[in-house]
């Protein structure tokens, strides 16, 4: 639970960083799908290409994380999550260097890098939790909170129904949403003040989380 909370906070900070540094919320793939559809109709091919690259980077990150986790399960099951978390930290450090590039291609690299990280993290926490939570997917978490509150309302109005909320899941979801929000506030302040370089402490945080596991490999 502590790991998921830290990852959610980092995701919130990185997502806010994407907006302040790039003008894009990089965990929001629904938005990119809508952006792609709208701009294909409008004939804005450059914007459509950006959406395609963002979606592709997110999917590739999720696939890469899943590959690493399953590879580790075959070779060192006890440390199966250390390597993907460490690599997310490395990619956040690379994202920090995106501020060095002032060209449009440099910013596009930074966008794809951050989407790749988001995909990696979403897949990693999905595998860790058995698909119960996804730290970069706030829409899903908020939906699940609503579902549990609805079940609680049924339990109050019709106790004999046997329907009960999953209090443990609800507590986890509320904690993760709060962590994502808190991380977002910190990220918004950090990226607005110092730009891309604020990704450095985020990357170092993930490397610190993964360090013990990597040392014991």
mmCIF file of C-alpha atoms in Angstrom:
data_model
loop_
_atom_site.group_PDB
_atom_site.id
_atom_site.type_symbol
_atom_site.label_atom_id
_atom_site.label_comp_id
_atom_site.label_asym_id
_atom_site.label_seq_id
_atom_site.Cartn_x
_atom_site.Cartn_y
_atom_site.Cartn_z
ATOM 1 C CA UNK A 1 0.000 0.000 0.000
ATOM 2 C CA UNK A 2 2.849 2.399 0.805
ATOM 3 C CA UNK A 3 4.417 1.691 -2.590
ATOM 4 C CA UNK A 4 1.133 2.350 -4.398
ATOM 5 C CA UNK A 5 0.645 5.612 -2.488
ATOM 6 C CA UNK A 6 4.114 6.887 -3.412
ATOM 7 C CA UNK A 7 3.634 5.857 -7.043
ATOM 8 C CA UNK A 8 0.275 7.657 -7.145
ATOM 9 C CA UNK A 9 1.874 10.815 -5.749
ATOM 10 C CA UNK A 10 4.685 10.643 -8.309
ATOM 11 C CA UNK A 11 2.120 10.072 -11.071
ATOM 12 C CA UNK A 12 0.125 13.100 -9.953
ATOM 13 C CA UNK A 13 3.249 15.255 -9.866
ATOM 14 C CA UNK A 14 4.419 14.040 -13.279
ATOM 15 C CA UNK A 15 0.963 14.569 -14.767
ATOM 16 C CA UNK A 16 0.874 18.144 -13.514
ATOM 17 C CA UNK A 17 4.410 18.555 -14.791
ATOM 18 C CA UNK A 18 3.293 17.495 -18.232
ATOM 19 C CA UNK A 19 0.727 20.273 -18.234
ATOM 20 C CA UNK A 20 2.984 23.029 -16.940
ATOM 21 C CA UNK A 21 6.009 22.001 -19.017
ATOM 22 C CA UNK A 22 4.255 20.808 -22.176
ATOM 23 C CA UNK A 23 0.631 21.955 -22.008
ATOM 24 C CA UNK A 24 -0.543 18.309 -21.963
ATOM 25 C CA UNK A 25 -1.960 15.979 -19.291
ATOM 26 C CA UNK A 26 0.085 12.915 -20.141
ATOM 27 C CA UNK A 27 -1.862 10.253 -18.217
ATOM 28 C CA UNK A 28 -5.147 11.079 -19.963
ATOM 29 C CA UNK A 29 -5.326 8.670 -22.906
ATOM 30 C CA UNK A 30 -9.069 9.234 -23.315
ATOM 31 C CA UNK A 31 -8.264 12.844 -24.098
ATOM 32 C CA UNK A 32 -5.686 11.838 -26.694
ATOM 33 C CA UNK A 33 -8.138 9.487 -28.397
ATOM 34 C CA UNK A 34 -10.674 12.314 -28.541
ATOM 35 C CA UNK A 35 -7.983 14.717 -29.758
ATOM 36 C CA UNK A 36 -7.028 12.270 -32.502
ATOM 37 C CA UNK A 37 -10.606 11.834 -33.680
ATOM 38 C CA UNK A 38 -11.399 15.558 -33.625
ATOM 39 C CA UNK A 39 -8.251 16.633 -35.439
ATOM 40 C CA UNK A 40 -8.479 13.932 -38.072
ATOM 41 C CA UNK A 41 -11.872 15.371 -38.977
ATOM 42 C CA UNK A 42 -10.517 18.936 -38.898
ATOM 43 C CA UNK A 43 -7.493 17.980 -40.961
ATOM 44 C CA UNK A 44 -4.950 19.009 -38.306
ATOM 45 C CA UNK A 45 -2.427 16.326 -39.149
ATOM 46 C CA UNK A 46 0.351 17.571 -36.852
ATOM 47 C CA UNK A 47 -1.920 17.549 -33.806
ATOM 48 C CA UNK A 48 -3.205 14.125 -34.859
ATOM 49 C CA UNK A 49 0.371 12.875 -35.090
ATOM 50 C CA UNK A 50 1.113 14.130 -31.580
ATOM 51 C CA UNK A 51 -1.902 12.227 -30.276
ATOM 52 C CA UNK A 52 -0.806 9.052 -32.070
ATOM 53 C CA UNK A 53 2.724 9.335 -30.654
ATOM 54 C CA UNK A 54 1.408 9.943 -27.128
ATOM 55 C CA UNK A 55 -0.902 6.935 -27.328
ATOM 56 C CA UNK A 56 1.840 4.797 -28.831
ATOM 57 C CA UNK A 57 4.328 5.807 -26.138
ATOM 58 C CA UNK A 58 1.836 5.018 -23.355
ATOM 59 C CA UNK A 59 0.978 1.608 -24.831
ATOM 60 C CA UNK A 60 4.650 0.829 -25.433
ATOM 61 C CA UNK A 61 5.485 1.759 -21.835
ATOM 62 C CA UNK A 62 2.739 -0.516 -20.514
ATOM 63 C CA UNK A 63 3.923 -3.359 -22.739
ATOM 64 C CA UNK A 64 7.556 -2.847 -21.784
ATOM 65 C CA UNK A 65 6.751 -2.885 -18.064
ATOM 66 C CA UNK A 66 4.676 -6.057 -18.457
ATOM 67 C CA UNK A 67 7.520 -7.739 -20.350
ATOM 68 C CA UNK A 68 10.051 -6.819 -17.654
ATOM 69 C CA UNK A 69 7.811 -8.046 -14.828
ATOM 70 C CA UNK A 70 7.153 -11.387 -16.487
ATOM 71 C CA UNK A 71 10.831 -11.790 -17.404
ATOM 72 C CA UNK A 72 11.786 -11.130 -13.791
ATOM 73 C CA UNK A 73 9.213 -13.663 -12.577
ATOM 74 C CA UNK A 74 11.037 -16.294 -14.575
ATOM 75 C CA UNK A 75 14.471 -15.329 -13.247
ATOM 76 C CA UNK A 76 14.074 -13.563 -9.880
ATOM 77 C CA UNK A 77 10.430 -13.579 -8.796
ATOM 78 C CA UNK A 78 11.098 -11.884 -5.448
ATOM 79 C CA UNK A 79 12.414 -8.777 -7.237
ATOM 80 C CA UNK A 80 10.037 -8.685 -10.174
ATOM 81 C CA UNK A 81 8.928 -5.064 -9.661
ATOM 82 C CA UNK A 82 12.275 -3.458 -8.775
ATOM 83 C CA UNK A 83 13.597 -3.212 -12.321
ATOM 84 C CA UNK A 84 10.527 -1.580 -13.940
ATOM 85 C CA UNK A 85 10.241 0.942 -11.097
ATOM 86 C CA UNK A 86 13.948 1.753 -11.414
ATOM 87 C CA UNK A 87 13.627 2.251 -15.160
ATOM 88 C CA UNK A 88 10.679 4.578 -14.607
ATOM 89 C CA UNK A 89 13.008 6.633 -12.442
ATOM 90 C CA UNK A 90 15.644 6.645 -15.186
ATOM 91 C CA UNK A 91 13.100 7.777 -17.766
ATOM 92 C CA UNK A 92 11.960 10.579 -15.449
ATOM 93 C CA UNK A 93 15.575 11.729 -15.310
ATOM 94 C CA UNK A 94 15.570 11.692 -19.123
ATOM 95 C CA UNK A 95 12.340 13.682 -19.091
ATOM 96 C CA UNK A 96 14.121 16.314 -17.014
ATOM 97 C CA UNK A 97 16.600 16.780 -19.863
ATOM 98 C CA UNK A 98 13.730 17.573 -22.225
ATOM 99 C CA UNK A 99 13.911 21.149 -21.036
ATOM 100 C CA UNK A 100 17.338 21.431 -22.656
ATOM 101 C CA UNK A 101 15.724 21.133 -26.070
ATOM 102 C CA UNK A 102 13.828 24.222 -27.143
ATOM 103 C CA UNK A 103 12.757 22.856 -30.524
ATOM 104 C CA UNK A 104 9.370 21.309 -31.222
ATOM 105 C CA UNK A 105 11.035 17.920 -31.658
ATOM 106 C CA UNK A 106 12.665 18.267 -28.256
ATOM 107 C CA UNK A 107 9.324 18.930 -26.624
ATOM 108 C CA UNK A 108 7.814 16.026 -28.535
ATOM 109 C CA UNK A 109 10.556 13.776 -27.162
ATOM 110 C CA UNK A 110 9.719 14.950 -23.633
ATOM 111 C CA UNK A 111 6.008 14.304 -24.188
ATOM 112 C CA UNK A 112 6.601 10.767 -25.488
ATOM 113 C CA UNK A 113 9.035 10.074 -22.657
ATOM 114 C CA UNK A 114 6.484 11.089 -20.020
ATOM 115 C CA UNK A 115 3.650 9.127 -21.684
ATOM 116 C CA UNK A 116 5.954 6.096 -21.792
ATOM 117 C CA UNK A 117 6.621 6.497 -18.043
ATOM 118 C CA UNK A 118 2.903 6.786 -17.323
ATOM 119 C CA UNK A 119 2.205 3.618 -19.279
ATOM 120 C CA UNK A 120 4.969 1.795 -17.422
ATOM 121 C CA UNK A 121 3.687 2.880 -14.037
ATOM 122 C CA UNK A 122 0.064 2.069 -14.790
ATOM 123 C CA UNK A 123 1.018 -1.436 -15.918
ATOM 124 C CA UNK A 124 3.369 -1.947 -12.963
ATOM 125 C CA UNK A 125 0.817 -1.081 -10.277
ATOM 126 C CA UNK A 126 -1.861 -3.029 -12.149
ATOM 127 C CA UNK A 127 0.343 -6.138 -11.965
ATOM 128 C CA UNK A 128 1.275 -5.499 -8.333
ATOM 129 C CA UNK A 129 -2.348 -5.086 -7.227
ATOM 130 C CA UNK A 130 -3.839 -7.838 -9.372
ATOM 131 C CA UNK A 131 -5.691 -5.254 -11.505
ATOM 132 C CA UNK A 132 -7.418 -3.730 -8.455
ATOM 133 C CA UNK A 133 -5.862 -0.261 -8.824
ATOM 134 C CA UNK A 134 -4.179 1.901 -11.455
ATOM 135 C CA UNK A 135 -2.276 4.854 -10.041
ATOM 136 C CA UNK A 136 -2.275 7.028 -13.167
ATOM 137 C CA UNK A 137 -5.926 6.397 -14.025
ATOM 138 C CA UNK A 138 -7.802 8.751 -11.716
ATOM 139 C CA UNK A 139 -11.039 8.351 -13.694
ATOM 140 C CA UNK A 140 -11.086 4.636 -12.916
ATOM 141 C CA UNK A 141 -10.304 5.212 -9.236
ATOM 142 C CA UNK A 142 -13.005 7.860 -8.851
ATOM 143 C CA UNK A 143 -15.484 5.575 -10.631
ATOM 144 C CA UNK A 144 -14.648 2.744 -8.225
ATOM 145 C CA UNK A 145 -15.141 5.106 -5.271
ATOM 146 C CA UNK A 146 -18.590 5.942 -6.620
ATOM 147 C CA UNK A 147 -19.385 2.239 -6.992
ATOM 148 C CA UNK A 148 -18.412 1.487 -3.394
ATOM 149 C CA UNK A 149 -20.427 4.469 -2.127
ATOM 150 C CA UNK A 150 -23.391 3.196 -4.135
ATOM 151 C CA UNK A 151 -23.014 -0.222 -2.529
ATOM 152 C CA UNK A 152 -22.896 1.490 0.874
ATOM 153 C CA UNK A 153 -26.147 3.299 0.070
ATOM 154 C CA UNK A 154 -27.801 -0.010 -0.858
ATOM 155 C CA UNK A 155 -26.561 -1.561 2.401
ATOM 156 C CA UNK A 156 -28.170 1.279 4.369
ATOM 157 C CA UNK A 157 -31.470 1.280 2.507
ATOM 158 C CA UNK A 158 -31.831 -2.494 2.109
ATOM 159 C CA UNK A 159 -29.776 -4.298 4.779
ATOM 160 C CA UNK A 160 -31.304 -7.656 3.913
ATOM 161 C CA UNK A 161 -29.921 -7.495 0.371
ATOM 162 C CA UNK A 162 -26.513 -8.686 1.505
ATOM 163 C CA UNK A 163 -24.815 -6.010 -0.600
ATOM 164 C CA UNK A 164 -21.978 -4.366 1.280
ATOM 165 C CA UNK A 165 -19.207 -1.946 0.290
ATOM 166 C CA UNK A 166 -15.623 -3.167 0.232
ATOM 167 C CA UNK A 167 -14.342 -0.875 2.970
ATOM 168 C CA UNK A 168 -10.743 -1.912 2.491
ATOM 169 C CA UNK A 169 -10.856 -1.157 -1.230
ATOM 170 C CA UNK A 170 -12.621 2.156 -0.601
ATOM 171 C CA UNK A 171 -9.943 3.170 1.900
ATOM 172 C CA UNK A 172 -7.192 2.298 -0.570
ATOM 173 C CA UNK A 173 -8.886 4.211 -3.383
ATOM 174 C CA UNK A 174 -9.415 7.322 -1.256
ATOM 175 C CA UNK A 175 -5.776 7.214 -0.162
ATOM 176 C CA UNK A 176 -4.539 6.895 -3.742
ATOM 177 C CA UNK A 177 -6.751 9.688 -5.047
ATOM 178 C CA UNK A 178 -5.558 11.928 -2.209
ATOM 179 C CA UNK A 179 -1.949 11.002 -3.029
ATOM 180 C CA UNK A 180 -2.481 11.734 -6.728
ATOM 181 C CA UNK A 181 -4.049 15.101 -5.861
ATOM 182 C CA UNK A 182 -1.313 15.970 -3.373
ATOM 183 C CA UNK A 183 1.361 14.971 -5.837
ATOM 184 C CA UNK A 184 -0.358 17.072 -8.465
ATOM 185 C CA UNK A 185 -0.258 20.155 -6.252
ATOM 186 C CA UNK A 186 3.441 19.622 -5.486
ATOM 187 C CA UNK A 187 4.179 18.943 -9.149
ATOM 188 C CA UNK A 188 2.277 22.013 -10.284
ATOM 189 C CA UNK A 189 4.300 24.228 -7.957
ATOM 190 C CA UNK A 190 7.591 22.528 -8.764
ATOM 191 C CA UNK A 191 7.253 22.465 -12.544
ATOM 192 C CA UNK A 192 5.864 25.990 -12.701
ATOM 193 C CA UNK A 193 8.840 27.267 -10.707
ATOM 194 C CA UNK A 194 11.788 25.308 -12.136
ATOM 195 C CA UNK A 195 10.369 23.549 -15.203
ATOM 196 C CA UNK A 196 11.554 20.178 -16.459
ATOM 197 C CA UNK A 197 14.248 19.894 -13.805
ATOM 198 C CA UNK A 198 11.633 19.174 -11.155
ATOM 199 C CA UNK A 199 11.452 15.675 -12.669
ATOM 200 C CA UNK A 200 14.862 14.987 -11.108
ATOM 201 C CA UNK A 201 13.598 14.455 -7.520
ATOM 202 C CA UNK A 202 10.696 12.402 -8.874
ATOM 203 C CA UNK A 203 13.064 10.128 -10.751
ATOM 204 C CA UNK A 204 15.386 9.837 -7.757
ATOM 205 C CA UNK A 205 12.407 8.900 -5.564
ATOM 206 C CA UNK A 206 11.589 5.951 -7.823
ATOM 207 C CA UNK A 207 15.227 4.900 -7.981
ATOM 208 C CA UNK A 208 15.312 5.010 -4.184
ATOM 209 C CA UNK A 209 12.247 2.759 -3.993
ATOM 210 C CA UNK A 210 13.776 0.247 -6.384
ATOM 211 C CA UNK A 211 17.314 0.405 -4.986
ATOM 212 C CA UNK A 212 16.977 -2.214 -2.203
ATOM 213 C CA UNK A 213 15.442 -4.707 -4.602
ATOM 214 C CA UNK A 214 18.131 -4.176 -7.199
ATOM 215 C CA UNK A 215 20.948 -4.529 -4.664
ATOM 216 C CA UNK A 216 19.566 -7.855 -3.476
ATOM 217 C CA UNK A 217 19.252 -9.319 -6.959
#
